[in-house]
Amino acid sequence: MNVSALKKAAQQAVDAAAATLFDISNKMHADVELSFEEVKAQAWQCAALKAAGFAVEEGLGSLKTAFRATMSSGKPGPRVAFLCEYDGLPVYGQSCGHNVVAAAGVGAAIGLAKIIKEIGGEVIALGTPGEEGGGGKNIMHREGFFEGIDAMMLVYPGMDNIAHSRTVGATRVQVEYFGKAAHAAARPELGINALDALLLAFNGISALRQQLPSDVRVHSIITKGGTLPQVVPDHTAAMITVRANDAETLAKVIPRIDACLTGAAQMTGARLERTWPEKPGRELLSNFALAQRFDHNLQALGRVTRPRDELSGAWSGDTGNVSWFVPTIQPQIAMTARDVPPHSHEFHAASIGLAAEACILDSAKAMAMTAIDLICDEAFAREAKAEFAATSVMPPARG
Ligand SMILES: [Zn+2]
């Protein structure tokens, strides 16, 4: 078979699996499981992959809801991995569309498996749990589960069709202030108000925003504001996330955020406790050569694509760190209108139905087609590899 016949065969295999893929996605949407508790989602995906002839390992290293499904051609060639994510959010359900990501990954693996024996190499569906704040991929990377993979991809449903997608670097800090309890009306002068400290810190950060580079995002919630209004709050807590395009900007911004935190402690006399993570999450290193092929294949499926821009991804993810160790793409495929953002109730609602199903099929097909290009076109494989070698220089230590 020539390359276009191979791509046709893979597409047909994805279409033939459509009912199974939609079933996985629909069940994950109806029965949302949180980070590292995705037992059912793991079982549904693994069952489909086993039925398609894959050798499946359920539970990898310390992560019981991770999985790896492998099909080798028995011939030399690149090992291509399709990543599946499947945790949902508390309250906001599948508002990140991980049910679509998972079904697309399984679909791409089934599509490529159909012709893998003919073209050589190996196809892997890698189940990566705990993406929403859990950093599951970082744990799997530390434990060696990304070793030996030549290229990997996953597709996110979103508001646009963008092959050369981007995500930004991010870090999150837990903040606590400790004050002194006292009767809030009878003897307030004997208390130290930990809520005032937190509010002053938030206001300091708000004032700082004017002086921050435009790509920086600082967003936070108060997780404990006090216990009773008649008691001067002696313990408060918050979570603050800071994001920026690159690690250098993040490294400059973090001390300025920290100055707001320590300043508030000084103003109120409350004691501050916070520990910034040693290694912030890195931005996605999207492989341009791979992304261009994906773009081409997506257009061949009838989707109008557009280049990335500043608005296409001020979000982050745990693919960011691992993309510096394995050539990676994480394209977006349009599922919703431009005014329906991820992490909204409306996006959760959109993650099921016809648009979501079209996303699953197109994502799976375009990924399988790009993997076929990589396996069959040695010059292209070399180009992707050379680009990775040139752009991924000086990666940080593992994890
Ligand atoms: Zn998300």
mmCIF file of C-alpha atoms and ligand atoms in Angstrom:
data_model
loop_
_atom_site.group_PDB
_atom_site.id
_atom_site.type_symbol
_atom_site.label_atom_id
_atom_site.label_comp_id
_atom_site.label_asym_id
_atom_site.label_seq_id
_atom_site.Cartn_x
_atom_site.Cartn_y
_atom_site.Cartn_z
ATOM 1 C CA MET A 1 0.000 0.000 0.000
ATOM 2 C CA ASN A 2 1.193 3.548 -0.666
ATOM 3 C CA VAL A 3 0.955 6.234 2.006
ATOM 4 C CA SER A 4 -2.435 7.563 0.962
ATOM 5 C CA ALA A 5 -3.894 4.029 0.920
ATOM 6 C CA LEU A 6 -2.383 3.423 4.373
ATOM 7 C CA LYS A 7 -3.981 6.624 5.655
ATOM 8 C CA LYS A 8 -7.322 5.595 4.173
ATOM 9 C CA ALA A 9 -7.098 2.216 5.888
ATOM 10 C CA ALA A 10 -6.313 3.856 9.241
ATOM 11 C CA GLN A 11 -9.217 6.270 8.824
ATOM 12 C CA GLN A 12 -11.559 3.390 8.065
ATOM 13 C CA ALA A 13 -10.376 1.576 11.198
ATOM 14 C CA VAL A 14 -11.141 4.682 13.267
ATOM 15 C CA ASP A 15 -14.611 4.940 11.724
ATOM 16 C CA ALA A 16 -15.221 1.246 12.382
ATOM 17 C CA ALA A 17 -14.382 1.828 16.067
ATOM 18 C CA ALA A 18 -16.572 4.953 16.324
ATOM 19 C CA ALA A 19 -19.300 3.343 18.452
ATOM 20 C CA THR A 20 -16.719 2.063 20.964
ATOM 21 C CA LEU A 21 -14.935 5.447 21.110
ATOM 22 C CA PHE A 22 -18.179 7.398 21.636
ATOM 23 C CA ASP A 23 -19.207 4.926 24.326
ATOM 24 C CA ILE A 24 -15.935 5.513 26.237
ATOM 25 C CA SER A 25 -16.347 9.282 25.949
ATOM 26 C CA ASN A 26 -20.026 9.293 26.926
ATOM 27 C CA LYS A 27 -19.473 7.092 29.964
ATOM 28 C CA MET A 28 -16.585 9.276 31.146
ATOM 29 C CA HIS A 29 -18.823 12.320 30.745
ATOM 30 C CA ALA A 30 -21.665 10.802 32.736
ATOM 31 C CA ASP A 31 -19.449 9.318 35.435
ATOM 32 C CA VAL A 32 -16.715 11.870 36.149
ATOM 33 C CA GLU A 33 -13.703 10.608 38.102
ATOM 34 C CA LEU A 34 -11.154 12.929 39.723
ATOM 35 C CA SER A 35 -7.335 12.871 39.463
ATOM 36 C CA PHE A 36 -5.778 9.482 40.251
ATOM 37 C CA GLU A 37 -9.200 7.932 40.951
ATOM 38 C CA GLU A 38 -10.004 7.207 37.289
ATOM 39 C CA VAL A 39 -10.572 3.472 37.768
ATOM 40 C CA LYS A 40 -13.568 3.133 35.463
ATOM 41 C CA ALA A 41 -12.154 5.322 32.701
ATOM 42 C CA GLN A 42 -9.002 3.208 32.767
ATOM 43 C CA ALA A 43 -11.026 -0.016 32.534
ATOM 44 C CA TRP A 44 -13.154 1.224 29.621
ATOM 45 C CA GLN A 45 -10.137 2.326 27.574
ATOM 46 C CA CYS A 46 -8.113 -0.799 28.355
ATOM 47 C CA ALA A 47 -11.033 -3.071 27.387
ATOM 48 C CA ALA A 48 -11.313 -1.392 23.976
ATOM 49 C CA LEU A 49 -7.559 -1.637 23.386
ATOM 50 C CA LYS A 50 -7.435 -5.302 24.438
ATOM 51 C CA ALA A 51 -10.307 -6.084 22.086
ATOM 52 C CA ALA A 52 -8.284 -4.434 19.291
ATOM 53 C CA GLY A 53 -5.360 -6.781 19.985
ATOM 54 C CA PHE A 54 -3.081 -4.595 22.127
ATOM 55 C CA ALA A 55 -0.944 -5.946 24.982
ATOM 56 C CA VAL A 56 -2.222 -3.920 27.926
ATOM 57 C CA GLU A 57 -0.558 -3.127 31.282
ATOM 58 C CA GLU A 58 -3.015 -1.678 33.800
ATOM 59 C CA GLY A 59 -1.292 0.359 36.499
ATOM 60 C CA LEU A 60 2.244 1.665 35.870
ATOM 61 C CA GLY A 61 4.769 2.239 38.646
ATOM 62 C CA SER A 62 3.181 4.130 41.506
ATOM 63 C CA LEU A 63 0.107 5.159 39.496
ATOM 64 C CA LYS A 64 -2.618 2.533 39.627
ATOM 65 C CA THR A 65 -4.828 4.323 37.087
ATOM 66 C CA ALA A 66 -2.089 4.736 34.467
ATOM 67 C CA PHE A 67 -1.919 2.248 31.600
ATOM 68 C CA ARG A 68 0.137 1.299 28.581
ATOM 69 C CA ALA A 69 -1.238 -0.534 25.560
ATOM 70 C CA THR A 70 1.363 -1.676 23.056
ATOM 71 C CA MET A 71 1.271 -3.231 19.622
ATOM 72 C CA SER A 72 4.575 -3.936 17.937
ATOM 73 C CA SER A 73 4.918 -4.638 14.248
ATOM 74 C CA GLY A 74 7.873 -6.926 14.939
ATOM 75 C CA LYS A 75 9.842 -4.773 12.511
ATOM 76 C CA PRO A 76 12.154 -1.851 13.243
ATOM 77 C CA GLY A 77 10.739 1.664 13.134
ATOM 78 C CA PRO A 78 9.655 4.569 15.330
ATOM 79 C CA ARG A 79 7.685 4.013 18.519
ATOM 80 C CA VAL A 80 4.777 6.442 18.454
ATOM 81 C CA ALA A 81 2.660 7.119 21.536
ATOM 82 C CA PHE A 82 -0.825 8.593 21.714
ATOM 83 C CA LEU A 83 -1.519 10.033 25.165
ATOM 84 C CA CYS A 84 -4.861 9.636 26.899
ATOM 85 C CA GLU A 85 -6.019 11.893 29.750
ATOM 86 C CA TYR A 86 -9.195 11.058 31.613
ATOM 87 C CA ASP A 87 -9.618 12.854 34.917
ATOM 88 C CA GLY A 88 -12.414 15.376 35.365
ATOM 89 C CA LEU A 89 -12.748 18.415 37.615
ATOM 90 C CA PRO A 90 -14.689 18.617 40.858
ATOM 91 C CA VAL A 91 -17.929 20.629 40.276
ATOM 92 C CA TYR A 92 -16.985 21.435 36.647
ATOM 93 C CA GLY A 93 -16.960 17.827 35.358
ATOM 94 C CA GLN A 94 -15.489 17.247 31.899
ATOM 95 C CA SER A 95 -15.068 20.990 31.330
ATOM 96 C CA CYS A 96 -11.548 20.308 30.032
ATOM 97 C CA GLY A 97 -12.836 17.686 27.582
ATOM 98 C CA HIS A 98 -10.569 14.877 28.786
ATOM 99 C CA ASN A 99 -13.244 12.363 27.761
ATOM 100 C CA VAL A 100 -12.655 13.530 24.179
ATOM 101 C CA VAL A 101 -8.858 13.465 24.626
ATOM 102 C CA ALA A 102 -9.058 9.859 25.862
ATOM 103 C CA ALA A 103 -11.371 8.588 23.139
ATOM 104 C CA ALA A 104 -9.252 10.298 20.464
ATOM 105 C CA GLY A 105 -6.070 8.696 21.832
ATOM 106 C CA VAL A 106 -7.632 5.247 21.890
ATOM 107 C CA GLY A 107 -9.020 5.835 18.380
ATOM 108 C CA ALA A 108 -5.658 6.912 16.971
ATOM 109 C CA ALA A 109 -4.012 3.816 18.443
ATOM 110 C CA ILE A 110 -6.669 1.531 16.949
ATOM 111 C CA GLY A 111 -6.360 3.283 13.570
ATOM 112 C CA LEU A 112 -2.573 2.974 13.437
ATOM 113 C CA ALA A 113 -2.657 -0.610 14.755
ATOM 114 C CA LYS A 114 -4.633 -1.647 11.689
ATOM 115 C CA ILE A 115 -1.607 -1.116 9.431
ATOM 116 C CA ILE A 116 1.344 -1.228 11.866
ATOM 117 C CA LYS A 117 2.445 -4.713 10.758
ATOM 118 C CA GLU A 118 2.756 -3.474 7.215
ATOM 119 C CA ILE A 119 4.753 -0.305 7.938
ATOM 120 C CA GLY A 120 6.907 -1.270 10.945
ATOM 121 C CA GLY A 121 7.515 0.432 14.264
ATOM 122 C CA GLU A 122 5.326 0.307 17.329
ATOM 123 C CA VAL A 123 2.101 1.941 18.463
ATOM 124 C CA ILE A 124 1.452 2.797 22.090
ATOM 125 C CA ALA A 125 -1.600 4.206 23.834
ATOM 126 C CA LEU A 126 -0.295 5.689 27.070
ATOM 127 C CA GLY A 127 -2.846 6.376 29.792
ATOM 128 C CA THR A 128 -1.703 9.411 31.800
ATOM 129 C CA PRO A 129 -3.937 10.066 34.815
ATOM 130 C CA GLY A 130 -4.131 13.072 37.122
ATOM 131 C CA GLU A 131 -3.659 15.925 34.648
ATOM 132 C CA GLU A 132 -5.807 18.507 36.482
ATOM 133 C CA GLY A 133 -3.279 19.716 39.013
ATOM 134 C CA GLY A 134 -1.937 16.228 39.713
ATOM 135 C CA GLY A 135 1.061 16.295 37.371
ATOM 136 C CA GLY A 136 0.620 12.607 36.534
ATOM 137 C CA LYS A 137 2.951 12.808 33.530
ATOM 138 C CA ASN A 138 5.759 14.181 35.716
ATOM 139 C CA ILE A 139 5.467 11.133 37.974
ATOM 140 C CA MET A 140 5.387 8.767 34.973
ATOM 141 C CA HIS A 141 8.417 10.526 33.522
ATOM 142 C CA ARG A 142 10.345 10.169 36.787
ATOM 143 C CA GLU A 143 9.480 6.486 36.782
ATOM 144 C CA GLY A 144 10.722 6.000 33.222
ATOM 145 C CA PHE A 145 7.505 5.469 31.270
ATOM 146 C CA PHE A 146 8.411 7.954 28.539
ATOM 147 C CA GLU A 147 11.720 6.194 27.797
ATOM 148 C CA GLY A 148 12.182 4.956 24.252
ATOM 149 C CA ILE A 149 9.256 6.856 22.752
ATOM 150 C CA ASP A 150 10.206 8.545 19.467
ATOM 151 C CA ALA A 151 7.229 10.886 19.173
ATOM 152 C CA MET A 152 4.005 11.485 21.050
ATOM 153 C CA MET A 153 0.796 13.365 20.552
ATOM 154 C CA LEU A 154 -2.542 14.160 22.095
ATOM 155 C CA VAL A 155 -5.316 16.456 20.932
ATOM 156 C CA TYR A 156 -7.412 18.776 23.052
ATOM 157 C CA PRO A 157 -10.900 19.881 22.096
ATOM 158 C CA GLY A 158 -11.077 23.660 22.191
ATOM 159 C CA MET A 159 -12.323 26.730 20.368
ATOM 160 C CA ASP A 160 -10.040 26.580 17.288
ATOM 161 C CA ASN A 161 -8.187 24.192 14.986
ATOM 162 C CA ILE A 162 -4.527 24.873 15.842
ATOM 163 C CA ALA A 163 -1.869 22.239 15.137
ATOM 164 C CA HIS A 164 1.194 24.078 16.490
ATOM 165 C CA SER A 165 -0.453 24.726 19.808
ATOM 166 C CA ARG A 166 1.157 26.230 22.849
ATOM 167 C CA THR A 167 0.806 26.067 26.603
ATOM 168 C CA VAL A 168 2.600 28.236 29.123
ATOM 169 C CA GLY A 169 4.735 27.526 32.160
ATOM 170 C CA ALA A 170 2.996 27.478 35.529
ATOM 171 C CA THR A 171 3.543 27.113 39.229
ATOM 172 C CA ARG A 172 1.198 26.939 42.198
ATOM 173 C CA VAL A 173 1.850 27.901 45.788
ATOM 174 C CA GLN A 174 -0.143 27.095 48.925
ATOM 175 C CA VAL A 175 -0.184 30.071 51.266
ATOM 176 C CA GLU A 176 -1.092 30.164 54.947
ATOM 177 C CA TYR A 177 -1.192 32.998 57.455
ATOM 178 C CA PHE A 178 -1.193 32.374 61.191
ATOM 179 C CA GLY A 179 -2.514 35.139 63.476
ATOM 180 C CA LYS A 180 -3.921 35.227 66.988
ATOM 181 C CA ALA A 181 -7.534 34.557 67.953
ATOM 182 C CA ALA A 182 -9.376 37.026 70.201
ATOM 183 C CA HIS A 183 -12.967 38.204 70.726
ATOM 184 C CA ALA A 184 -13.568 40.262 67.579
ATOM 185 C CA ALA A 185 -15.736 42.815 69.396
ATOM 186 C CA ALA A 186 -14.702 42.712 73.073
ATOM 187 C CA ARG A 187 -10.882 42.584 72.781
ATOM 188 C CA PRO A 188 -9.894 42.885 69.063
ATOM 189 C CA GLU A 189 -6.707 44.727 70.028
ATOM 190 C CA LEU A 190 -5.348 41.456 71.452
ATOM 191 C CA GLY A 191 -5.788 39.555 68.166
ATOM 192 C CA ILE A 192 -3.710 39.270 64.994
ATOM 193 C CA ASN A 193 -5.915 39.095 61.907
ATOM 194 C CA ALA A 194 -4.779 36.418 59.433
ATOM 195 C CA LEU A 195 -7.626 37.274 57.044
ATOM 196 C CA ASP A 196 -6.432 40.870 56.769
ATOM 197 C CA ALA A 197 -3.011 39.498 55.870
ATOM 198 C CA LEU A 198 -4.484 37.386 53.073
ATOM 199 C CA LEU A 199 -6.638 40.222 51.710
ATOM 200 C CA LEU A 200 -3.692 42.625 51.745
ATOM 201 C CA ALA A 201 -1.619 40.038 49.867
ATOM 202 C CA PHE A 202 -4.376 39.666 47.245
ATOM 203 C CA ASN A 203 -4.648 43.446 46.904
ATOM 204 C CA GLY A 204 -0.888 43.761 46.597
ATOM 205 C CA ILE A 205 -0.914 41.232 43.755
ATOM 206 C CA SER A 206 -3.766 43.123 42.070
ATOM 207 C CA ALA A 207 -1.718 46.328 42.175
ATOM 208 C CA LEU A 208 1.342 44.475 40.878
ATOM 209 C CA ARG A 209 -0.554 43.285 37.774
ATOM 210 C CA GLN A 210 0.005 46.617 36.009
ATOM 211 C CA GLN A 211 3.747 46.027 36.118
ATOM 212 C CA LEU A 212 3.654 42.400 34.981
ATOM 213 C CA PRO A 213 4.424 41.340 31.390
ATOM 214 C CA SER A 214 1.218 40.828 29.421
ATOM 215 C CA ASP A 215 1.646 37.057 29.171
ATOM 216 C CA VAL A 216 1.660 36.593 32.942
ATOM 217 C CA ARG A 217 -1.449 35.253 34.645
ATOM 218 C CA VAL A 218 -1.919 35.253 38.410
ATOM 219 C CA HIS A 219 -5.111 33.636 39.687
ATOM 220 C CA SER A 220 -6.025 32.540 43.167
ATOM 221 C CA ILE A 221 -8.672 31.327 45.555
ATOM 222 C CA ILE A 222 -9.071 31.598 49.312
ATOM 223 C CA THR A 223 -9.515 28.101 50.690
ATOM 224 C CA LYS A 224 -9.917 29.183 54.316
ATOM 225 C CA GLY A 225 -11.048 32.645 55.311
ATOM 226 C CA GLY A 226 -11.528 32.116 59.022
ATOM 227 C CA THR A 227 -13.805 30.183 61.339
ATOM 228 C CA LEU A 228 -16.346 32.550 62.961
ATOM 229 C CA PRO A 229 -17.013 36.264 62.447
ATOM 230 C CA GLN A 230 -16.940 36.872 66.204
ATOM 231 C CA VAL A 231 -13.353 35.587 66.400
ATOM 232 C CA VAL A 232 -10.374 37.440 64.934
ATOM 233 C CA PRO A 233 -9.274 34.925 62.227
ATOM 234 C CA ASP A 234 -6.075 33.238 63.377
ATOM 235 C CA HIS A 235 -5.615 30.912 60.389
ATOM 236 C CA THR A 236 -6.298 31.521 56.688
ATOM 237 C CA ALA A 237 -5.179 29.747 53.535
ATOM 238 C CA ALA A 238 -5.103 30.300 49.787
ATOM 239 C CA MET A 239 -3.856 28.738 46.550
ATOM 240 C CA ILE A 240 -2.154 30.980 44.017
ATOM 241 C CA THR A 241 -1.272 29.943 40.462
ATOM 242 C CA VAL A 242 1.230 31.943 38.421
ATOM 243 C CA ARG A 243 1.701 31.366 34.687
ATOM 244 C CA ALA A 244 4.015 32.859 32.083
ATOM 245 C CA ASN A 245 5.150 32.034 28.541
ATOM 246 C CA ASP A 246 8.541 30.783 29.621
ATOM 247 C CA ALA A 247 10.550 29.705 32.635
ATOM 248 C CA GLU A 248 12.691 32.873 32.627
ATOM 249 C CA THR A 249 9.693 35.202 32.984
ATOM 250 C CA LEU A 250 8.202 32.973 35.662
ATOM 251 C CA ALA A 251 11.488 33.058 37.605
ATOM 252 C CA LYS A 252 11.386 36.876 37.573
ATOM 253 C CA VAL A 253 7.725 37.164 38.564
ATOM 254 C CA ILE A 254 7.714 34.700 41.467
ATOM 255 C CA PRO A 255 9.864 36.878 43.811
ATOM 256 C CA ARG A 256 7.551 39.853 43.152
ATOM 257 C CA ILE A 257 4.470 37.801 44.094
ATOM 258 C CA ASP A 258 6.348 36.556 47.122
ATOM 259 C CA ALA A 259 7.100 40.151 48.159
ATOM 260 C CA CYS A 260 3.325 40.795 48.281
ATOM 261 C CA LEU A 261 2.956 37.782 50.571
ATOM 262 C CA THR A 262 5.739 38.759 52.954
ATOM 263 C CA GLY A 263 4.708 42.427 52.916
ATOM 264 C CA ALA A 264 1.208 41.510 54.073
ATOM 265 C CA ALA A 265 2.687 39.458 56.898
ATOM 266 C CA GLN A 266 4.760 42.442 57.998
ATOM 267 C CA MET A 267 1.805 44.830 57.867
ATOM 268 C CA THR A 268 -0.393 42.647 60.053
ATOM 269 C CA GLY A 269 2.049 40.760 62.256
ATOM 270 C CA ALA A 270 0.676 37.446 60.988
ATOM 271 C CA ARG A 271 3.152 34.662 60.286
ATOM 272 C CA LEU A 272 3.409 33.505 56.671
ATOM 273 C CA GLU A 273 4.015 29.938 55.564
ATOM 274 C CA ARG A 274 4.426 29.073 51.896
ATOM 275 C CA THR A 275 6.658 26.792 49.881
ATOM 276 C CA TRP A 276 7.111 27.492 46.186
ATOM 277 C CA PRO A 277 7.627 24.300 44.160
ATOM 278 C CA GLU A 278 11.268 23.795 43.257
ATOM 279 C CA LYS A 279 10.528 23.224 39.595
ATOM 280 C CA PRO A 280 7.705 25.130 37.929
ATOM 281 C CA GLY A 281 5.881 23.370 35.112
ATOM 282 C CA ARG A 282 7.410 24.220 31.763
ATOM 283 C CA GLU A 283 5.737 25.511 28.628
ATOM 284 C CA LEU A 284 4.956 23.059 25.820
ATOM 285 C CA LEU A 285 7.759 22.464 23.328
ATOM 286 C CA SER A 286 5.582 21.834 20.294
ATOM 287 C CA ASN A 287 7.540 20.164 17.475
ATOM 288 C CA PHE A 288 6.938 22.355 14.440
ATOM 289 C CA ALA A 289 7.726 19.661 11.857
ATOM 290 C CA LEU A 290 5.224 17.271 13.439
ATOM 291 C CA ALA A 291 2.673 20.068 13.842
ATOM 292 C CA GLN A 292 2.946 21.004 10.162
ATOM 293 C CA ARG A 293 2.171 17.428 9.114
ATOM 294 C CA PHE A 294 -0.698 17.269 11.566
ATOM 295 C CA ASP A 295 -2.019 20.538 10.143
ATOM 296 C CA HIS A 296 -1.793 19.148 6.620
ATOM 297 C CA ASN A 297 -3.591 15.937 7.634
ATOM 298 C CA LEU A 298 -6.288 17.832 9.522
ATOM 299 C CA GLN A 299 -6.931 20.004 6.470
ATOM 300 C CA ALA A 300 -7.199 16.854 4.365
ATOM 301 C CA LEU A 301 -10.059 15.841 6.695
ATOM 302 C CA GLY A 302 -11.846 19.085 5.818
ATOM 303 C CA ARG A 303 -11.007 21.263 8.825
ATOM 304 C CA VAL A 304 -9.965 24.875 8.366
ATOM 305 C CA THR A 305 -6.916 25.446 10.528
ATOM 306 C CA ARG A 306 -5.295 28.612 11.750
ATOM 307 C CA PRO A 307 -1.862 29.502 13.112
ATOM 308 C CA ARG A 308 -1.387 29.903 16.807
ATOM 309 C CA ASP A 309 -1.482 33.343 18.331
ATOM 310 C CA GLU A 310 -1.213 34.984 21.716
ATOM 311 C CA LEU A 311 -4.738 33.935 22.638
ATOM 312 C CA SER A 312 -4.406 30.307 21.670
ATOM 313 C CA GLY A 313 -2.998 28.955 24.894
ATOM 314 C CA ALA A 314 -2.348 30.853 28.100
ATOM 315 C CA TRP A 315 -3.193 27.544 29.740
ATOM 316 C CA SER A 316 -0.792 24.934 31.031
ATOM 317 C CA GLY A 317 -0.605 21.207 31.390
ATOM 318 C CA ASP A 318 1.639 18.398 32.507
ATOM 319 C CA THR A 319 2.524 17.622 28.879
ATOM 320 C CA GLY A 320 4.697 20.759 29.053
ATOM 321 C CA ASN A 321 7.508 19.206 31.091
ATOM 322 C CA VAL A 322 7.657 15.915 29.197
ATOM 323 C CA SER A 323 7.604 17.665 25.809
ATOM 324 C CA TRP A 324 11.241 18.670 26.503
ATOM 325 C CA PHE A 325 12.257 14.985 26.575
ATOM 326 C CA VAL A 326 10.216 13.488 23.701
ATOM 327 C CA PRO A 327 9.219 15.198 20.407
ATOM 328 C CA THR A 328 5.602 16.192 21.087
ATOM 329 C CA ILE A 329 2.573 17.925 19.646
ATOM 330 C CA GLN A 330 -0.619 18.781 21.480
ATOM 331 C CA PRO A 331 -2.912 20.350 18.876
ATOM 332 C CA GLN A 332 -6.345 21.801 19.565
ATOM 333 C CA ILE A 333 -9.446 20.926 17.574
ATOM 334 C CA ALA A 334 -12.497 23.178 17.509
ATOM 335 C CA MET A 335 -15.430 21.801 19.456
ATOM 336 C CA THR A 336 -17.145 24.936 20.742
ATOM 337 C CA ALA A 337 -17.815 28.497 19.641
ATOM 338 C CA ARG A 338 -15.150 31.108 20.429
ATOM 339 C CA ASP A 339 -17.085 32.373 23.456
ATOM 340 C CA VAL A 340 -17.260 29.000 25.243
ATOM 341 C CA PRO A 341 -14.018 28.577 27.184
ATOM 342 C CA PRO A 342 -12.687 25.393 28.780
ATOM 343 C CA HIS A 343 -13.266 25.089 32.533
ATOM 344 C CA SER A 344 -16.836 26.394 32.176
ATOM 345 C CA HIS A 345 -20.140 24.606 32.687
ATOM 346 C CA GLU A 346 -20.931 25.282 29.017
ATOM 347 C CA PHE A 347 -17.746 23.492 27.900
ATOM 348 C CA HIS A 348 -18.684 20.474 30.023
ATOM 349 C CA ALA A 349 -22.062 20.438 28.242
ATOM 350 C CA ALA A 350 -20.328 20.677 24.851
ATOM 351 C CA SER A 351 -18.037 17.727 25.611
ATOM 352 C CA ILE A 352 -20.802 15.331 24.652
ATOM 353 C CA GLY A 353 -22.843 15.260 21.429
ATOM 354 C CA LEU A 354 -22.184 15.637 17.721
ATOM 355 C CA ALA A 355 -19.408 18.252 17.875
ATOM 356 C CA ALA A 356 -17.537 16.199 20.480
ATOM 357 C CA GLU A 357 -17.929 13.055 18.355
ATOM 358 C CA ALA A 358 -16.594 14.853 15.271
ATOM 359 C CA CYS A 359 -13.619 15.979 17.385
ATOM 360 C CA ILE A 360 -12.914 12.422 18.504
ATOM 361 C CA LEU A 361 -12.910 11.046 14.952
ATOM 362 C CA ASP A 362 -10.947 13.897 13.328
ATOM 363 C CA SER A 363 -8.381 13.967 16.167
ATOM 364 C CA ALA A 364 -7.882 10.200 16.043
ATOM 365 C CA LYS A 365 -7.544 10.160 12.250
ATOM 366 C CA ALA A 366 -5.184 13.159 12.013
ATOM 367 C CA MET A 367 -2.959 11.691 14.743
ATOM 368 C CA ALA A 368 -2.846 8.259 13.063
ATOM 369 C CA MET A 369 -2.115 9.878 9.683
ATOM 370 C CA THR A 370 0.727 11.945 11.176
ATOM 371 C CA ALA A 371 2.177 8.798 12.761
ATOM 372 C CA ILE A 372 2.041 7.063 9.355
ATOM 373 C CA ASP A 373 3.979 9.985 7.837
ATOM 374 C CA LEU A 374 6.553 9.668 10.600
ATOM 375 C CA ILE A 375 6.999 5.930 10.157
ATOM 376 C CA CYS A 376 6.945 5.887 6.340
ATOM 377 C CA ASP A 377 8.824 9.091 5.492
ATOM 378 C CA GLU A 378 12.364 8.808 6.811
ATOM 379 C CA ALA A 379 13.350 12.323 5.731
ATOM 380 C CA PHE A 380 10.435 13.784 7.684
ATOM 381 C CA ALA A 381 11.287 11.661 10.744
ATOM 382 C CA ARG A 382 14.855 12.940 10.587
ATOM 383 C CA GLU A 383 13.630 16.525 10.270
ATOM 384 C CA ALA A 384 11.408 16.217 13.361
ATOM 385 C CA LYS A 385 14.236 14.620 15.301
ATOM 386 C CA ALA A 386 16.787 17.256 14.273
ATOM 387 C CA GLU A 387 14.390 20.055 15.239
ATOM 388 C CA PHE A 388 13.884 18.434 18.632
ATOM 389 C CA ALA A 389 17.637 18.092 19.178
ATOM 390 C CA ALA A 390 18.120 21.770 18.365
ATOM 391 C CA THR A 391 15.220 23.167 20.409
ATOM 392 C CA SER A 392 15.246 20.971 23.494
ATOM 393 C CA VAL A 393 18.792 21.829 24.537
ATOM 394 C CA MET A 394 19.583 21.919 28.224
ATOM 395 C CA PRO A 395 16.456 20.290 29.555
ATOM 396 C CA PRO A 396 15.916 20.549 33.304
ATOM 397 C CA ALA A 397 16.541 17.579 35.570
ATOM 398 C CA ARG A 398 13.861 14.900 35.469
ATOM 399 C CA GLY A 399 10.479 15.627 36.965
HETATM 400 ZN ZN ZN B 1 -8.017 21.605 32.433
#
